[in-house]
Amino acid sequence: MSVRVGVLALQGDTREHLAALREAGAEAPTVRRRSELEAVDALVIPGGESTTMSHLLREFDLLEPLRERLAGGMPAYGSCAGMILLASEILDAGAPGREAVSLRAIDMTVRRNAFGRQVDSFEGDIEFEGLDGPAHAVFIRAPWVERVGPDVQVLARAGDHIVAVRHGAVLATAFHPEMTGDRRVHALFVDIVTGSA
């Protein structure tokens, strides 16, 4: 069953997600306009800069349409900045007037840049529930999850910190699987979209 999984292409690492989704068997168009958002079955929100992405969601009149699609049950996957935007609550959201916006798709509290600045970026193998073997995780100015609601499933931790979650058809990781060549997280998301996960 072919599904159309769009990648929000306002800012961030769009190309890598498009390639990963196509390798996982999905059609993968870019999404920059409301009509493109309406034409996809699911959406990936890539890494990037969460406050810039928030500003561009407003500028392109995508913020409320995206919130409506998510509230209506559209599956979504967010990596790094995408995880931040999918959260119901964001700590250290940014400067007043330039804050990261909450799409309220996952009942969780996320702290922006929790692992530190760009120079504190790191990578390593982590156990990820539902995958056959550890995932190699790349963390770049990454967030972590400080609180999850009762219906949110924790899929992975880095040390004591929650770095991957699932809430129904919405998946989020603090790290960047699209940068590793390991397509299992994207394949899991495509399975979520098709209803087989």
Coordinates of C-alpha atoms in Angstrom, one line a residue, residues 12 31 62 71 78 84-85 106 114 120 126 129-130 135 180:
G12 CA 16.1 22.1 8.0
V31 CA 5.3 20.4 1.8
L62 CA 0.6 26.7 7.7
A71 CA -5.8 17.2 15.8
G78 CA 9.4 14.9 14.2
I84 CA 10.1 20.2 19.9
L85 CA 7.3 21.5 17.7
I106 CA 2.2 14.7 21.8
A114 CA 18.9 20.3 26.5
D120 CA 28.2 19.5 22.5
I126 CA 20.9 3.4 21.9
E129 CA 11.9 -0.3 21.5
G130 CA 10.4 -2.0 18.4
A135 CA 19.9 2.5 16.7
T180 CA 22.9 7.6 9.5

